[in-house]
mmCIF file of C-alpha atoms in Angstrom:
data_model
loop_
_atom_site.group_PDB
_atom_site.id
_atom_site.type_symbol
_atom_site.label_atom_id
_atom_site.label_comp_id
_atom_site.label_asym_id
_atom_site.label_seq_id
_atom_site.Cartn_x
_atom_site.Cartn_y
_atom_site.Cartn_z
ATOM 1 C CA MET A 26 0.000 0.000 0.000
ATOM 2 C CA ILE A 27 2.815 2.396 0.927
ATOM 3 C CA LEU A 28 4.716 1.466 -2.237
ATOM 4 C CA LEU A 29 1.595 2.109 -4.292
ATOM 5 C CA SER A 30 1.245 5.551 -2.644
ATOM 6 C CA PHE A 31 4.837 6.459 -3.527
ATOM 7 C CA LEU A 32 4.384 5.310 -7.115
ATOM 8 C CA ALA A 33 1.171 7.322 -7.443
ATOM 9 C CA ALA A 34 2.870 10.411 -5.985
ATOM 10 C CA ALA A 35 5.819 10.023 -8.372
ATOM 11 C CA LEU A 36 3.488 9.664 -11.355
ATOM 12 C CA ILE A 37 1.464 12.731 -10.352
ATOM 13 C CA ASN A 38 4.657 14.736 -9.828
ATOM 14 C CA LYS A 39 6.011 13.686 -13.234
ATOM 15 C CA GLU A 40 2.782 14.631 -14.993
ATOM 16 C CA SER A 41 2.566 18.024 -13.292
ATOM 17 C CA ASN A 42 6.195 18.938 -14.019
ATOM 18 C CA ARG A 43 6.060 19.814 -17.698
ATOM 19 C CA THR A 44 9.103 22.046 -17.858
ATOM 20 C CA VAL A 45 11.107 22.580 -21.020
ATOM 21 C CA LEU A 46 14.630 23.792 -21.724
ATOM 22 C CA VAL A 47 14.742 26.962 -23.815
ATOM 23 C CA TRP A 48 17.531 29.323 -24.828
ATOM 24 C CA GLY A 49 18.144 32.446 -22.798
ATOM 25 C CA SER A 50 20.686 35.214 -23.315
ATOM 26 C CA TYR A 51 23.718 35.039 -21.032
ATOM 27 C CA GLY A 52 24.242 38.811 -21.142
ATOM 28 C CA GLU A 53 22.632 41.761 -22.881
ATOM 29 C CA LEU A 54 22.347 41.483 -26.658
ATOM 30 C CA ALA A 55 21.675 44.356 -29.033
ATOM 31 C CA PRO A 56 20.095 44.437 -32.482
ATOM 32 C CA GLY A 57 22.677 43.330 -35.031
ATOM 33 C CA ASP A 58 24.649 41.076 -32.672
ATOM 34 C CA VAL A 59 25.501 37.661 -34.102
ATOM 35 C CA ILE A 60 24.760 34.870 -31.624
ATOM 36 C CA ALA A 61 27.762 32.880 -30.377
ATOM 37 C CA GLN A 62 27.704 29.907 -27.999
ATOM 38 C CA SER A 63 28.993 32.164 -25.200
ATOM 39 C CA ASP A 64 25.866 34.349 -25.573
ATOM 40 C CA LEU A 65 23.519 31.486 -24.637
ATOM 41 C CA ILE A 66 22.345 29.736 -21.493
ATOM 42 C CA ALA A 67 19.810 26.928 -21.172
ATOM 43 C CA ILE A 68 16.916 27.858 -18.890
ATOM 44 C CA ARG A 69 14.382 25.330 -17.578
ATOM 45 C CA VAL A 70 10.904 26.875 -17.526
ATOM 46 C CA MET A 71 7.284 25.822 -17.420
ATOM 47 C CA LEU A 72 5.577 27.230 -20.500
ATOM 48 C CA PRO A 73 2.417 25.191 -20.988
ATOM 49 C CA GLU A 74 0.839 27.488 -23.564
ATOM 50 C CA ASN A 75 3.657 29.749 -24.766
ATOM 51 C CA SER A 76 6.444 27.258 -25.423
ATOM 52 C CA ARG A 77 6.245 27.749 -29.206
ATOM 53 C CA ARG A 78 7.103 31.432 -28.788
ATOM 54 C CA TYR A 79 10.554 30.594 -27.395
ATOM 55 C CA LEU A 80 13.516 28.700 -28.815
ATOM 56 C CA SER A 81 14.098 25.182 -27.554
ATOM 57 C CA VAL A 82 17.698 24.260 -26.750
ATOM 58 C CA LYS A 83 17.363 21.793 -29.636
ATOM 59 C CA ALA A 84 17.225 24.753 -32.054
ATOM 60 C CA ASP A 85 20.529 25.722 -33.676
ATOM 61 C CA VAL A 86 20.755 29.476 -33.116
ATOM 62 C CA ILE A 87 24.537 29.964 -33.410
ATOM 63 C CA GLY A 88 25.209 32.549 -36.142
ATOM 64 C CA THR A 89 21.721 34.043 -36.144
ATOM 65 C CA VAL A 90 21.273 37.813 -35.870
ATOM 66 C CA VAL A 91 19.517 39.569 -32.978
ATOM 67 C CA LEU A 92 16.605 41.748 -34.154
ATOM 68 C CA ARG A 93 15.660 43.428 -30.863
ATOM 69 C CA LYS A 94 17.353 44.150 -27.552
ATOM 70 C CA LEU A 95 17.538 41.156 -25.212
ATOM 71 C CA GLY A 96 18.329 41.553 -21.529
ATOM 72 C CA ALA A 97 20.633 39.318 -19.509
ATOM 73 C CA HIS A 98 19.013 35.950 -18.712
ATOM 74 C CA GLU A 99 15.967 36.815 -20.843
ATOM 75 C CA LEU A 100 14.241 33.956 -22.646
ATOM 76 C CA ILE A 101 14.884 34.298 -26.374
ATOM 77 C CA PRO A 102 11.642 34.637 -28.358
ATOM 78 C CA ALA A 103 11.646 32.906 -31.751
ATOM 79 C CA ASP A 104 10.808 36.170 -33.517
ATOM 80 C CA SER A 105 13.774 38.044 -32.004
ATOM 81 C CA LEU A 106 16.377 36.307 -34.203
ATOM 82 C CA SER A 107 16.898 36.161 -37.948
ATOM 83 C CA ASN A 108 18.660 33.565 -40.071
ATOM 84 C CA ALA A 109 19.448 36.226 -42.662
ATOM 85 C CA PRO A 110 23.172 37.023 -42.564
ATOM 86 C CA TYR A 111 22.291 40.691 -42.297
ATOM 87 C CA GLY A 112 19.032 40.670 -40.313
ATOM 88 C CA ILE A 113 19.836 44.279 -39.551
ATOM 89 C CA ASP A 114 22.332 46.039 -41.770
ATOM 90 C CA THR A 115 25.090 46.982 -39.323
ATOM 91 C CA ARG A 116 28.731 47.951 -39.577
ATOM 92 C CA ALA A 117 31.550 47.340 -37.103
ATOM 93 C CA THR A 118 32.659 50.944 -36.595
ATOM 94 C CA PRO A 119 35.853 51.950 -34.762
ATOM 95 C CA ILE A 120 35.839 55.071 -32.602
ATOM 96 C CA GLU A 121 38.329 56.585 -30.193
ATOM 97 C CA VAL A 122 37.185 57.443 -26.673
ATOM 98 C CA LEU A 123 39.165 58.985 -23.825
ATOM 99 C CA LYS A 124 39.968 56.439 -21.116
ATOM 100 C CA ASN A 125 37.946 58.363 -18.510
ATOM 101 C CA ASP A 126 34.913 58.614 -20.817
ATOM 102 C CA LEU A 127 34.009 54.937 -20.791
ATOM 103 C CA PRO A 128 33.228 52.430 -18.033
ATOM 104 C CA MET A 129 36.193 50.454 -16.699
ATOM 105 C CA ASP A 130 34.332 47.158 -17.200
ATOM 106 C CA LEU A 131 33.356 47.853 -20.824
ATOM 107 C CA SER A 132 33.756 44.681 -22.899
ATOM 108 C CA ARG A 133 32.449 42.808 -25.939
ATOM 109 C CA GLY A 134 28.673 42.503 -25.739
ATOM 110 C CA SER A 135 28.169 45.545 -23.496
ATOM 111 C CA ILE A 136 25.244 47.757 -24.506
ATOM 112 C CA VAL A 137 25.984 51.499 -24.487
ATOM 113 C CA ASP A 138 24.477 54.875 -25.250
ATOM 114 C CA ILE A 139 26.766 57.326 -27.054
ATOM 115 C CA TYR A 140 26.795 60.961 -25.937
ATOM 116 C CA ALA A 141 28.589 63.915 -27.520
ATOM 117 C CA LEU A 142 29.874 66.710 -25.270
ATOM 118 C CA PRO A 143 31.312 70.012 -26.475
ATOM 119 C CA ASN A 144 35.118 69.975 -26.739
ATOM 120 C CA GLU A 145 37.808 72.568 -27.478
ATOM 121 C CA VAL A 146 37.367 72.172 -31.251
ATOM 122 C CA SER A 147 33.635 72.890 -31.190
ATOM 123 C CA GLN A 148 34.023 75.718 -28.665
ATOM 124 C CA SER A 149 36.865 77.447 -30.557
ATOM 125 C CA ALA A 150 34.806 77.223 -33.743
ATOM 126 C CA GLY A 151 32.123 79.241 -31.959
ATOM 127 C CA ARG A 152 29.620 76.423 -32.030
ATOM 128 C CA GLY A 153 27.107 76.535 -29.205
ATOM 129 C CA ASP A 154 26.802 72.776 -29.007
ATOM 130 C CA LEU A 155 25.094 71.194 -26.041
ATOM 131 C CA THR A 156 25.575 67.696 -24.718
ATOM 132 C CA HIS A 157 23.355 65.358 -26.709
ATOM 133 C CA LEU A 158 22.554 61.693 -27.282
ATOM 134 C CA VAL A 159 24.055 60.465 -30.553
ATOM 135 C CA ALA A 160 22.952 56.808 -30.550
ATOM 136 C CA SER A 161 21.319 54.472 -28.043
ATOM 137 C CA GLU A 162 21.406 50.750 -27.273
ATOM 138 C CA ILE A 163 24.560 50.135 -29.296
ATOM 139 C CA SER A 164 26.490 46.874 -28.945
ATOM 140 C CA VAL A 165 30.234 46.886 -28.266
ATOM 141 C CA VAL A 166 32.104 44.559 -30.641
ATOM 142 C CA SER A 167 35.537 44.946 -29.033
ATOM 143 C CA VAL A 168 37.645 47.127 -26.745
ATOM 144 C CA ASP A 169 41.390 47.576 -27.310
ATOM 145 C CA GLN A 170 42.596 46.419 -23.897
ATOM 146 C CA LYS A 171 46.223 47.366 -24.626
ATOM 147 C CA SER A 172 45.381 51.024 -25.253
ATOM 148 C CA LYS A 173 43.007 50.942 -22.268
ATOM 149 C CA ASP A 174 45.895 49.931 -19.986
ATOM 150 C CA LEU A 175 48.198 52.655 -21.350
ATOM 151 C CA GLY A 176 45.864 55.584 -20.733
ATOM 152 C CA GLY A 177 44.873 58.377 -23.093
ATOM 153 C CA SER A 178 42.468 57.174 -25.756
ATOM 154 C CA VAL A 179 40.919 53.745 -26.103
ATOM 155 C CA GLY A 180 39.901 52.134 -29.374
ATOM 156 C CA VAL A 181 36.351 50.791 -29.223
ATOM 157 C CA VAL A 182 34.577 49.004 -32.072
ATOM 158 C CA ILE A 183 30.786 49.351 -31.972
ATOM 159 C CA SER A 184 28.070 47.742 -34.078
ATOM 160 C CA LEU A 185 26.097 50.553 -35.700
ATOM 161 C CA PRO A 186 23.090 50.388 -37.989
ATOM 162 C CA ILE A 187 24.353 51.585 -41.364
ATOM 163 C CA SER A 188 22.061 54.626 -41.150
ATOM 164 C CA GLN A 189 23.961 55.876 -38.061
ATOM 165 C CA VAL A 190 27.583 55.339 -39.177
ATOM 166 C CA VAL A 191 28.067 58.759 -40.820
ATOM 167 C CA LEU A 192 26.265 60.540 -37.974
ATOM 168 C CA VAL A 193 28.449 58.964 -35.270
ATOM 169 C CA LEU A 194 31.708 59.363 -37.201
ATOM 170 C CA GLY A 195 30.816 63.013 -37.849
ATOM 171 C CA GLU A 196 30.465 63.651 -34.114
ATOM 172 C CA VAL A 197 33.858 62.176 -33.132
ATOM 173 C CA PRO A 198 36.211 64.977 -34.299
ATOM 174 C CA LEU A 199 33.952 67.788 -33.097
ATOM 175 C CA HIS A 200 32.972 66.445 -29.685
ATOM 176 C CA ARG A 201 34.153 64.570 -26.647
ATOM 177 C CA ILE A 202 32.497 61.155 -26.963
ATOM 178 C CA VAL A 203 31.232 59.455 -23.793
ATOM 179 C CA LEU A 204 29.976 55.864 -23.645
ATOM 180 C CA VAL A 205 27.357 55.132 -20.974
ATOM 181 C CA LYS A 206 26.875 51.427 -20.257
ATOM 182 C CA HIS A 207 23.453 49.895 -19.602
ATOM 183 C CA GLY A 208 22.883 47.832 -16.476
#
């Protein structure tokens, strides 16, 4: 009788535990990022009615392109990735930023907003520029750690939508560029 009770309890528990493993983002991902294995974590969740909206760990998502911002440890919706090699037309764009104008822990995959502050060039030209937001929710592709350790300026490569490349590059010589990291 006791054995039968344990078996019944185990069967009920098994039937009620309908969890699935789906992909989640390890860190923040921005539109245009290409998914690598290091960007993914498997998350066990119970999604009885919404499981089709999310990507099972059986799905091969390496190399797909992120279409919308994904937060750290967020479940990855199926419609947030594209198999197209250029789901969003982006360019890896190098910029130079003063060492004190970026977070110390800035690294590949960080999401940043880019601000332009007046500098000596814009002030001596008589421009009345104010501090302004140049681009938001931009993904960092790489940070030149060697230049970061030396001081002065740091080379940072960012992933920009093609429509913003000229705008951002036009701001660099005329302004002091500051990167503000999300989260």
